[in-house]
Coordinates of C-alpha atoms in Angstrom, one line a residue:
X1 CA 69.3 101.3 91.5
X2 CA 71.5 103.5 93.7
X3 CA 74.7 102.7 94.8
X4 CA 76.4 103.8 98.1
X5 CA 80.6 103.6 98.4
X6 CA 81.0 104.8 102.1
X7 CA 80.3 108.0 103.6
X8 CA 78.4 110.1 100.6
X9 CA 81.6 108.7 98.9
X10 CA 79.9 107.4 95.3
X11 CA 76.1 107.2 94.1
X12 CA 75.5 105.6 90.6
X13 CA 72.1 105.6 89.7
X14 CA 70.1 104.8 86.5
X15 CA 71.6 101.9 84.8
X16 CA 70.6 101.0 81.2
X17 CA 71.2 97.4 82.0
X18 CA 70.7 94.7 84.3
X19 CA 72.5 95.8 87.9
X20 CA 73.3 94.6 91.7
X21 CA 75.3 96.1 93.9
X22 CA 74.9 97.2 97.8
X23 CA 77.2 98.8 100.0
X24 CA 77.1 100.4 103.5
X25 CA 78.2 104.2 104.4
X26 CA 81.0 104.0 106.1
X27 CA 82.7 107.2 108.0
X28 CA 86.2 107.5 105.4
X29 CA 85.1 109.4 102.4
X30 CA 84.0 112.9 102.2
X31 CA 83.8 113.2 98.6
X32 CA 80.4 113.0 96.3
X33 CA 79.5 112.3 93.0
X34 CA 76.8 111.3 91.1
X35 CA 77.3 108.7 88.1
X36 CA 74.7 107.4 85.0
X37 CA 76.1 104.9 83.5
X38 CA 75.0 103.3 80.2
X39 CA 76.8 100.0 79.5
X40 CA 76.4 98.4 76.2
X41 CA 79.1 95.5 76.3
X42 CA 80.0 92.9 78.8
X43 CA 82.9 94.2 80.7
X44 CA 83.9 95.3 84.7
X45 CA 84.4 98.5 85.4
X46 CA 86.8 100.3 87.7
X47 CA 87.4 103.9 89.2
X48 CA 90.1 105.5 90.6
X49 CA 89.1 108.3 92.8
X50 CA 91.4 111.0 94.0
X51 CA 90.4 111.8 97.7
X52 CA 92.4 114.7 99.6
X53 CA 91.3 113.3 102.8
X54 CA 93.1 110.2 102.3
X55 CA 96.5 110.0 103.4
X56 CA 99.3 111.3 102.0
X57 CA 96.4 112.8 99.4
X58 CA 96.9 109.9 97.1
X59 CA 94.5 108.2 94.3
X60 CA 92.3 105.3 95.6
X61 CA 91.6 102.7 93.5
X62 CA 88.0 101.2 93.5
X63 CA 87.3 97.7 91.4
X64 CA 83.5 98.1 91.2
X65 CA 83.7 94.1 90.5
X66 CA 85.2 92.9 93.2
X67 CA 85.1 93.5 96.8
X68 CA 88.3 95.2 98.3
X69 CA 90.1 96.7 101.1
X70 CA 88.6 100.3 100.0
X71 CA 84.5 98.5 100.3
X72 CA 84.7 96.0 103.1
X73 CA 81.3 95.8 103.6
X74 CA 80.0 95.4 99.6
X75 CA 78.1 92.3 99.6
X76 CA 77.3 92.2 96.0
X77 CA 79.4 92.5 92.7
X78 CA 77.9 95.0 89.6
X79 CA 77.0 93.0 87.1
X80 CA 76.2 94.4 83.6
X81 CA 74.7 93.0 80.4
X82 CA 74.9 94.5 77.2
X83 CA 71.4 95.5 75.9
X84 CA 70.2 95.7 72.6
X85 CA 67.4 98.3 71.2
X86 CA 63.7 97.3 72.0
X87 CA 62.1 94.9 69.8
X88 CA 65.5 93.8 67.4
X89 CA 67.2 91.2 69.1
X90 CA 69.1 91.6 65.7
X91 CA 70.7 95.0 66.4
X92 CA 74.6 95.6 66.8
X93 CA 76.2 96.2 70.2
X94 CA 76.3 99.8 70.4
X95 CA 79.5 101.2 71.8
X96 CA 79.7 102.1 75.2
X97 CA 79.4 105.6 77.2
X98 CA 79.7 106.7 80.6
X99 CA 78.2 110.2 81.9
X100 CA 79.2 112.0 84.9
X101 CA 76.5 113.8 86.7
X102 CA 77.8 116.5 89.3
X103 CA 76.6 118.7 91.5
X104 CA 79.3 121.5 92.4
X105 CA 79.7 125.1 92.6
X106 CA 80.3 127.5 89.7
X107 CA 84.6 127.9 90.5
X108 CA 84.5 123.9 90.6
X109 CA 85.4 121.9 88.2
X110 CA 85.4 118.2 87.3
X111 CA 87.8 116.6 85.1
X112 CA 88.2 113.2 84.4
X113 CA 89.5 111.0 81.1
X114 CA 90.8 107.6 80.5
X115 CA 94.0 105.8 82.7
X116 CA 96.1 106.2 79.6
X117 CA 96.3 109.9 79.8
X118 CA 96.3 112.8 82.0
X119 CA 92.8 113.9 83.3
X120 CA 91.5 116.2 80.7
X121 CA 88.9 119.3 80.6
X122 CA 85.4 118.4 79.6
X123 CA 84.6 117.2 77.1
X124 CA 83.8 119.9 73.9
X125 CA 81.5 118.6 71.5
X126 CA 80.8 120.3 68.2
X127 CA 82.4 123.6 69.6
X128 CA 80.2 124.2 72.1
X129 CA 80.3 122.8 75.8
X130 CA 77.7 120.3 77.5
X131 CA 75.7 121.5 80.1
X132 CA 78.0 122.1 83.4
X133 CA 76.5 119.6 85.1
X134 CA 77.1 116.6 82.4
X135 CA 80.5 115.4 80.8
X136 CA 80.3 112.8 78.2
X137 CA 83.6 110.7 77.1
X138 CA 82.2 109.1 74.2
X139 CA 85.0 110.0 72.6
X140 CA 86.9 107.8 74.6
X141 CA 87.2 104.1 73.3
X142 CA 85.1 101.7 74.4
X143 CA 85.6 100.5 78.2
X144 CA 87.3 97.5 78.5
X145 CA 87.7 94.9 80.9
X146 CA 90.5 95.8 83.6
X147 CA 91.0 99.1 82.1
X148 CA 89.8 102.0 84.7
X149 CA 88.9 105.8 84.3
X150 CA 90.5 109.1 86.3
X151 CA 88.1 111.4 88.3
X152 CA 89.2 114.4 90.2
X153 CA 86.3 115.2 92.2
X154 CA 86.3 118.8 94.3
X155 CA 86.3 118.0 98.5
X156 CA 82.8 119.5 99.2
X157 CA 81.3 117.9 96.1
X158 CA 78.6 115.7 98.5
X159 CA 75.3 116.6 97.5
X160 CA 72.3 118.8 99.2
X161 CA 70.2 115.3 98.5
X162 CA 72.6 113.3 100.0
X163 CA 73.4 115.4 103.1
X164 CA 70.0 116.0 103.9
X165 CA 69.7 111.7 103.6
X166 CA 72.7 111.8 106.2
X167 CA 71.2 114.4 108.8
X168 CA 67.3 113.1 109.0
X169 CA 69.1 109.4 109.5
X170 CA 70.6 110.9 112.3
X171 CA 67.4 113.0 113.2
X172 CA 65.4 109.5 113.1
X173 CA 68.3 107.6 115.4
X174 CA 68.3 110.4 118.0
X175 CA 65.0 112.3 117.9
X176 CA 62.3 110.4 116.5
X177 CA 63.9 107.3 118.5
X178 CA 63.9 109.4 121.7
X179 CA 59.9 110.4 121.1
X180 CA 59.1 106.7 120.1
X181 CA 60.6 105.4 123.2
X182 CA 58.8 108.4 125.8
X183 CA 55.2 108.0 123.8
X184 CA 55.6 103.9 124.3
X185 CA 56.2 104.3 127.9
X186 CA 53.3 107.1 128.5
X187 CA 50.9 104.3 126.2
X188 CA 51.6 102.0 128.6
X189 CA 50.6 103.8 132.0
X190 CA 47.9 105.3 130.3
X191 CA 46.3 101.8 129.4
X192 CA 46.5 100.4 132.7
X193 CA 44.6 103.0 133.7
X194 CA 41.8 103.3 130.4
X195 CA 42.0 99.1 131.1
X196 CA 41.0 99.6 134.9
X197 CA 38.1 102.2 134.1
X198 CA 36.6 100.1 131.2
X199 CA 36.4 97.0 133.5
X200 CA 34.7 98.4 136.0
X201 CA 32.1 99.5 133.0
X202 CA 31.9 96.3 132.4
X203 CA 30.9 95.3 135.7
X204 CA 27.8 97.7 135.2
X205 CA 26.8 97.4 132.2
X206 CA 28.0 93.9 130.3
X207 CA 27.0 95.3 126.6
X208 CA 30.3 98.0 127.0
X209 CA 33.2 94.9 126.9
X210 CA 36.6 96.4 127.0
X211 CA 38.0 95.7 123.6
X212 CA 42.0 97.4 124.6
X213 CA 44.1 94.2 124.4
X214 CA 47.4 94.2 124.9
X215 CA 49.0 92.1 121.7
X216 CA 52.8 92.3 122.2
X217 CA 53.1 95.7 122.5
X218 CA 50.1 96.9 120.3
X219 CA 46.9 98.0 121.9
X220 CA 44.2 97.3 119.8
X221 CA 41.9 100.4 118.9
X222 CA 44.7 102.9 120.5
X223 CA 46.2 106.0 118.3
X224 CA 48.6 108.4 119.6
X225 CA 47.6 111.9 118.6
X226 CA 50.4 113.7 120.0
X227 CA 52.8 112.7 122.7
X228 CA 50.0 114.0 125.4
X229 CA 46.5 113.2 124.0
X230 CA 45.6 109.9 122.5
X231 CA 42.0 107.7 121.5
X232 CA 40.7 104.4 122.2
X233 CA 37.8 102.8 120.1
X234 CA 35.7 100.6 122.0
X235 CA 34.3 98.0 119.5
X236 CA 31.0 96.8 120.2
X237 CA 28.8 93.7 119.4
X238 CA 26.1 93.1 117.4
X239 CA 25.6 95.5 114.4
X240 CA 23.9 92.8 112.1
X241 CA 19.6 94.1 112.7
X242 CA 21.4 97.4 111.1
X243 CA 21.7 98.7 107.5
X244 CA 24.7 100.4 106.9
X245 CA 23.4 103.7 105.1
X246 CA 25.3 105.9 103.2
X247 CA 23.7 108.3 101.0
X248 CA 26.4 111.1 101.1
X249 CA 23.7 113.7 102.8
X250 CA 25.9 114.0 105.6
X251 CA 29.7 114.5 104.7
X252 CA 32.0 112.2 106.3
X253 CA 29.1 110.2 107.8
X254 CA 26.4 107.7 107.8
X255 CA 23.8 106.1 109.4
X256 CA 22.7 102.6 110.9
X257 CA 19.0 101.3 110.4
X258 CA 16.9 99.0 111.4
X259 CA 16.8 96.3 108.6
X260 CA 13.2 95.3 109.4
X261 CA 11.2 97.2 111.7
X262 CA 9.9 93.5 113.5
X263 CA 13.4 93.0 114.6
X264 CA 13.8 95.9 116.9
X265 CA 13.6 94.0 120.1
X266 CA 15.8 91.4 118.9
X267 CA 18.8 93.9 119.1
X268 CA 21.1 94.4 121.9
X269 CA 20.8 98.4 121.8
X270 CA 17.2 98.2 121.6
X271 CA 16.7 101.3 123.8
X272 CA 19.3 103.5 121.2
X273 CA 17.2 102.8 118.8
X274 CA 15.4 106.4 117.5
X275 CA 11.4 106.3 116.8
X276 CA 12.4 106.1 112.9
X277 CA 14.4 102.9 113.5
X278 CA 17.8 104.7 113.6
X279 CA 20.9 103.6 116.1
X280 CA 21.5 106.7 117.8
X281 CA 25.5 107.5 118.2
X282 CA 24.6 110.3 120.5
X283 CA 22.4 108.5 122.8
X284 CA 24.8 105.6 123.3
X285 CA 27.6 107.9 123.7
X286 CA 25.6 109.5 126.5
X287 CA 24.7 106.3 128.3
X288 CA 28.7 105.3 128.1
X289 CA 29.5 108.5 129.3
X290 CA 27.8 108.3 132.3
X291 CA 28.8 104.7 132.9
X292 CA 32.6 105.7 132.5
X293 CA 31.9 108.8 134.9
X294 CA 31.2 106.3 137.7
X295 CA 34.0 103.7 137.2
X296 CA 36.3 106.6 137.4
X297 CA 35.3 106.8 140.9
X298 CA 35.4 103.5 141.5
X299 CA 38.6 102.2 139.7
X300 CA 41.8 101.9 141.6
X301 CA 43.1 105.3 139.5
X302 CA 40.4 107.2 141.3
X303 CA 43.1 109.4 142.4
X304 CA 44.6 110.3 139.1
X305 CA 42.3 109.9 136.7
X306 CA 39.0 112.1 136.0
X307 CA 36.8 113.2 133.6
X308 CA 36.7 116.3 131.2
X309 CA 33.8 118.0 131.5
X310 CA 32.0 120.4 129.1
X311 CA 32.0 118.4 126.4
X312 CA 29.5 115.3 125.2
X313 CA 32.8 113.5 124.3
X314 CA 33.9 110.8 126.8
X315 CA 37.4 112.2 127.7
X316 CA 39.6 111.2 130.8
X317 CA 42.3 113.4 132.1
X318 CA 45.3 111.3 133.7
X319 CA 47.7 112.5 135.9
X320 CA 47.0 116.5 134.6
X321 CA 49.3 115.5 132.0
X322 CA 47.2 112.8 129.1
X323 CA 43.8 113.6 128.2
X324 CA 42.2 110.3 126.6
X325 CA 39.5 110.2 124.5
X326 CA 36.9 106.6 124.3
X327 CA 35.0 106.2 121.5
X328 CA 32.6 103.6 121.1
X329 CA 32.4 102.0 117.5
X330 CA 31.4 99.5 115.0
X331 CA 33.5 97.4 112.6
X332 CA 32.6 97.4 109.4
X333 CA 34.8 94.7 107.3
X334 CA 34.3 93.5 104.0
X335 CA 32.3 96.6 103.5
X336 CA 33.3 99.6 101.3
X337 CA 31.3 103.2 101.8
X338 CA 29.4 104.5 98.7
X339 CA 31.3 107.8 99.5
X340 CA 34.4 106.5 98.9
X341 CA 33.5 104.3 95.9
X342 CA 35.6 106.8 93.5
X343 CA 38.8 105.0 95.0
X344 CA 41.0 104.4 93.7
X345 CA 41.0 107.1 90.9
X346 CA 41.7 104.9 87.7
X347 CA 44.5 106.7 86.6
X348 CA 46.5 106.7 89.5
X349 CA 49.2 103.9 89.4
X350 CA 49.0 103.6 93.2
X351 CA 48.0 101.8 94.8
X352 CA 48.1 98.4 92.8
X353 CA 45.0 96.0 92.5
X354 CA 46.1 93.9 95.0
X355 CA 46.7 96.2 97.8
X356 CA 43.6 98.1 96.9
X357 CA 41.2 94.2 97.3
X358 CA 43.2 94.2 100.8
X359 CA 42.5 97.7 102.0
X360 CA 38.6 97.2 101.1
X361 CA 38.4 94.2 102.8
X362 CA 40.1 96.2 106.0
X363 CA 36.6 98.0 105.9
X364 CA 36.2 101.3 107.8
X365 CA 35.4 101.6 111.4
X366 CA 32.1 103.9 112.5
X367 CA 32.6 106.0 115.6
X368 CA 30.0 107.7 118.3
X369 CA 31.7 111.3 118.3
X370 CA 31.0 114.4 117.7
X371 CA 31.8 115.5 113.6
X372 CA 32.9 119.3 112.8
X373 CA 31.3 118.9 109.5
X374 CA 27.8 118.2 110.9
X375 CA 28.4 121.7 112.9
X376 CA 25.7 124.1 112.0
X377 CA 24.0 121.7 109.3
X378 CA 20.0 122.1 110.6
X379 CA 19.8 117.8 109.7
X380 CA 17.4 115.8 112.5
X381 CA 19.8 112.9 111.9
X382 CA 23.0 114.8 113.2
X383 CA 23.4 113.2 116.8
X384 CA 22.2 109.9 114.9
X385 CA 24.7 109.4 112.5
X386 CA 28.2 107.8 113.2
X387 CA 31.7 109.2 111.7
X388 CA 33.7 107.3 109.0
X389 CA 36.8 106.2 110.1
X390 CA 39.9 104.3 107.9
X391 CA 42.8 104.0 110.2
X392 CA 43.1 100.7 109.6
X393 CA 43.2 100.6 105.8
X394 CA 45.3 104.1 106.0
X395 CA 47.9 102.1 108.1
X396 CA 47.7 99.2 105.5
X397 CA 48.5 101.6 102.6
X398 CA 51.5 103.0 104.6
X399 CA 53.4 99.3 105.1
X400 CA 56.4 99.0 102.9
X401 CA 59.6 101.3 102.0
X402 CA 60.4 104.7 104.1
X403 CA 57.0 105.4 104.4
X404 CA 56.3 105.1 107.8
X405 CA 59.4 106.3 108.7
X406 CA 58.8 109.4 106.8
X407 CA 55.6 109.6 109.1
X408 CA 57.6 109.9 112.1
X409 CA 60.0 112.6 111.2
X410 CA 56.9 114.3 110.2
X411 CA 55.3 113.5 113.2
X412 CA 58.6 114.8 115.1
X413 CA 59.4 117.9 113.4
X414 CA 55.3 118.7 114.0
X415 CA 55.8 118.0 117.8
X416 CA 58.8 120.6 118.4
X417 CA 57.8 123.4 115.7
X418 CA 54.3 123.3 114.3
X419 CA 52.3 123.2 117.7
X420 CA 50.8 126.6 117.3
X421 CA 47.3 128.0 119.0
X422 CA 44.3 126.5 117.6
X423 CA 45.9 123.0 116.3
X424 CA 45.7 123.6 112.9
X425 CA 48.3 120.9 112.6
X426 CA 47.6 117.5 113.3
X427 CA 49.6 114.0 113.1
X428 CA 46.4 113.2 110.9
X429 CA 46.8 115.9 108.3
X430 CA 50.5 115.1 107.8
X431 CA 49.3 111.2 107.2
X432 CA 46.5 112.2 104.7
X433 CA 49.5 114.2 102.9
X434 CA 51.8 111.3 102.9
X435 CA 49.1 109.3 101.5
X436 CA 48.6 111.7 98.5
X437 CA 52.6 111.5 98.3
X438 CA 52.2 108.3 97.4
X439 CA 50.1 108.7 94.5
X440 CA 51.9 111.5 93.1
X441 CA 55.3 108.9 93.6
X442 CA 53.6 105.6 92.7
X443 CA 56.3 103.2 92.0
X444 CA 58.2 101.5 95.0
X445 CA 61.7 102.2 94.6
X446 CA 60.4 106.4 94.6
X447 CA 59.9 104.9 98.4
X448 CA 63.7 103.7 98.5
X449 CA 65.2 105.4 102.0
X450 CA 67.5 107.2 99.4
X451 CA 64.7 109.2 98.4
X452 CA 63.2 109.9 102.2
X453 CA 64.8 113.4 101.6
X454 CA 62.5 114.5 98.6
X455 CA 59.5 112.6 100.0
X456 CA 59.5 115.2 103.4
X457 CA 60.2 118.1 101.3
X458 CA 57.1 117.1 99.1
X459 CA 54.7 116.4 101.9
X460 CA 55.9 119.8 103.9
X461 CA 55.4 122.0 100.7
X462 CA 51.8 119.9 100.1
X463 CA 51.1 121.0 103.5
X464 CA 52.0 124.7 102.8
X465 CA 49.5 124.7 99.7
X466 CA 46.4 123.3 101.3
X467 CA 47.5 125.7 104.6
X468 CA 47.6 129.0 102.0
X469 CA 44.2 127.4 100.4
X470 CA 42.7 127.0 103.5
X471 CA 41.5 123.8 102.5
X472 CA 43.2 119.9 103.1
X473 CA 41.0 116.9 101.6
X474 CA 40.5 113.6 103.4
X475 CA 42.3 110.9 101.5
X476 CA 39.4 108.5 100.9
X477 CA 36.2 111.2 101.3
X478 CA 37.9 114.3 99.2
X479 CA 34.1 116.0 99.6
X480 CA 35.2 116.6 103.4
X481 CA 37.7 119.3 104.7
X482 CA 40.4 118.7 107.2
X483 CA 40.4 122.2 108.4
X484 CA 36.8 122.8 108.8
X485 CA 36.4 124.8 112.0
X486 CA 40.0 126.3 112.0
X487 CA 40.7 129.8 111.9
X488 CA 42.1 131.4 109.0
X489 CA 44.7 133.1 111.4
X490 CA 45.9 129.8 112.9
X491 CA 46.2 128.4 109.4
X492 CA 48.4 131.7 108.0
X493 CA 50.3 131.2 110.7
X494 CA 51.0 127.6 110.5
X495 CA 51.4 128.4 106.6
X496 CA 54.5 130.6 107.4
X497 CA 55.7 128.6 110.5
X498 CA 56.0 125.7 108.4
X499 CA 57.9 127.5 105.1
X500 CA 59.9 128.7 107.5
X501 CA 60.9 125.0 108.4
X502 CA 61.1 123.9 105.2
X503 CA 63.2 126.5 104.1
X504 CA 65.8 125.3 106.4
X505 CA 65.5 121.7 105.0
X506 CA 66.1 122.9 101.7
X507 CA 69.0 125.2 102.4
X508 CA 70.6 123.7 105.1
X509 CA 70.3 120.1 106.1
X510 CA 72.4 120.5 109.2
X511 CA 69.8 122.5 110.3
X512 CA 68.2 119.4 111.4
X513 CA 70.9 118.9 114.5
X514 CA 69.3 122.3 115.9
X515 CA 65.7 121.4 115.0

């Protein structure tokens, strides 16, 4: 548990026994430090902090047990239990200690003692000091109720964590904020326009129905993959004559055929369907693209909207500003791929039983598009087979503590300093890292906002190593490569280009008011 006393003014963390407490940041304090307390016997405990910034530089008392003047905005009281050792309910009350964890510079120093005396030097045990960044006042009786403890704490004592905390909460409020609200509004003219074209597919050719519903706000099927260029997966009908076939031959793909050869008239794509009873992705992706070439001159957005030629993709430019990618696809819920049958890896703690029988039962979309890792494989199925796709269940692993908001900052920061030639940085690269973040930091409160800080630093230096390896897994198909088909120039460069970000984070959070 973590516990905030205005403005970076107190953290205590780790408690040996049962704890509540919440409190707001507020603008007054300007001091920091960093408490573990161990609390063997029932009593309250109190602080009084000397703050230079207050006025008239005087001491400030603080009743953690009660709600004051100084916290105004607490809303609950610490309460703490004595505890005894594991297993011997038996065992004496063990007498009570409380350690001071700082962070400060070398010509600081902390001093601190009981309200009965003057504050004292640290504590020397057995001739020889405690490591500078712990003081221990065991030899100080046992707290009592009522009775509080001194701390001097130096001015600038606030913490590189908690700074860092302060500046990306005010990078989120102002930046990421600011991109949300422009990428809603461009979402929204682009699909009016993507809604116009697709009906008037529709009109031609029934089979295509437009499956972009607006559901307060959320567009079913649309992803934003930067601020400029986004995708929208049109679902189609009627996959049930198919068998889903995954054999791991090609990475990152698979295949739909014909259950029984007898019921190949009785399916709605019966002219897809290959001589050896495969659904061809590439041949319906042709007929859609031509369908969508001729509603573009038709719709009512004729004048701003057209296609994007050389390529087999089905790609719409808008206003020379949004290029927009439709992909027809196939649901797949209920169904897990053989490929991905190693997840979860057993001993990984994340993510729990329950979450993991949701996420399968998500299922995996399959997409007509073209696949990089099918690029140069000689294999007669490759303009067959469909791409794997998890957005969904990705999306449903990433509900729940700072972890979509660490997404966006990431997404943010990726959007003003790691566009570089060749895209070897995508939004999707940075969610396949957070999701790997999550492993490596399985337990919830690891996803407290508190610890948003160390979660970014993580993922950016994650993204460093797989940029100097030249290699980034997919989350759930680990056999494929992310950066298949980029340049080993584009990737050095991003390498450096995003250490040199980093860097800043690390050394100087205000950094973040220029980024």
């Amino acid at each position: 548990m973590i516990l905030k006393i205005n403005d970076f003014g107190i953290y205590v963390v780790k408690f040996s026994c049962e704890a509540t407490f919440t409190a707001q940041p507020g603008p007054e304090v300007k001091n920091c430090l960093v408490l573990e307390l161990h609390q063997n016997t029932n009593s309250s405990v109190s602080i009084e902090h000397q703050n230079p910034f207050r006025e008239g530089g005087g001491k400030q008392f603080i009743d953690l047990t009660s709600s004051t003047k100084d916290l105004p905005q607490v809303s609950n009281r610490l309460s703490l239990s004595s505890t005894r050792p594991q297993g011997n309910s038996a065992a004496p009350r063990r007498s009570s200690t409380l350690r001071l964890t700082t962070a400060r510079r070398r010509d600081q120093q902390v001093r601190w003692g009981g309200a009965s005396q003057q504050p004292c030097p640290p504590f020397e045990q057995g001739g020889r000091y405690l490591r500078k960044s712990v003081h221990s006042c065991t030899n100080q009786p046992p707290l009592q109720q009522g009775r509080p403890a001194t701390m001097l704490v130096p001015s600038d004592m606030m913490t590189a964590q908690s700074k860092l905390l302060y500046q990306l909460n005010k990078f989120y409020g102002e930046r990421v904020q600011a991109r949300k609200g422009t990428v809603a509004k461009t979402v929204r003219e682009v699909c009016k326009v993507v809604q116009d074209v697709l009906k008037e597919v529709e009109v031609q050719e029934p089979r295509f129905i437009s499956s972009l519903n607006d559901c307060n706000g959320h567009f079913e099927g649309f992803d934003v993959i930067s601020p400029s260029e986004f995708e929208v997966v049109l679902y189609l009908n009627q996959m049930g004559v198919f068998n889903f076939v995954d054999d791991g031959s090609l990475p990152g793909c698979a295949v739909l055929k014909l259950s029984d050869g007898r019921k190949r008239s009785m399916s709605l794509w019966v002219e897809f369907i290959t001589a050896s009873g495969y659904l061809s992705a590439r041949k319906i992706r042709s007929r859609f693209q031509t369908l969508v070439a001729q509603a573009c001159d038709k719709c009512s957005y004729r004048d701003i909207v057209k296609m994007v030629a050389d390529t087999t993709e089905v790609k719409l430019r808008i206003r020379e500003r949004y290029v927009v990618q439709i992909t027809p696809a196939f649901r797949c819920s209920g169904l897990w791929p053989r490929s991905a049958a190693h997840w979860p890896i057993p001993q990984i703690l994340w993510p729990n039983p329950n979450l993991v029988a949701e996420v399968k039962a998500e299922g995996f979309d399959l997409l007509s598009k073209e696949s990089v890792t099918l690029q140069g494989k000689q294999s007669s199925m490759e303009g067959d087979a469909w791409v794997l796709n998890f957005c969904e269940a990705e999306n449903r692993l990433l509900q729940g503590g700072c972890r979509k908001k660490c997404l966006s900052i990431l997404k943010t920061l990726k959007d003003r300093h790691l566009e570089l030639p060749g895209n070897p940085v995508t939004s999707y690269h940075l969610k396949t890292l957070l999701l790997y973040e999550c492993e490596k930091h399985p337990r919830e409160i690891e996803w407290d906002e508190t610890c948003l800080g160390d979660r970014i630093n993580g993922i950016l230096l994650q993204l460093i190593s797989c940029l100097q390896c030249r290699r980034c897994p997919h989350y759930f198909l680990p056999q494929l490569d992310l950066f298949k088909g980029k340049s080993a120039s584009s990737l050095e460069n991003a390498a450096k280009q995003t250490w040199r970000l980093t860097r800043e984070l690390l050394t100087n959070p205000r950094s973040l008011e220029k980024l």
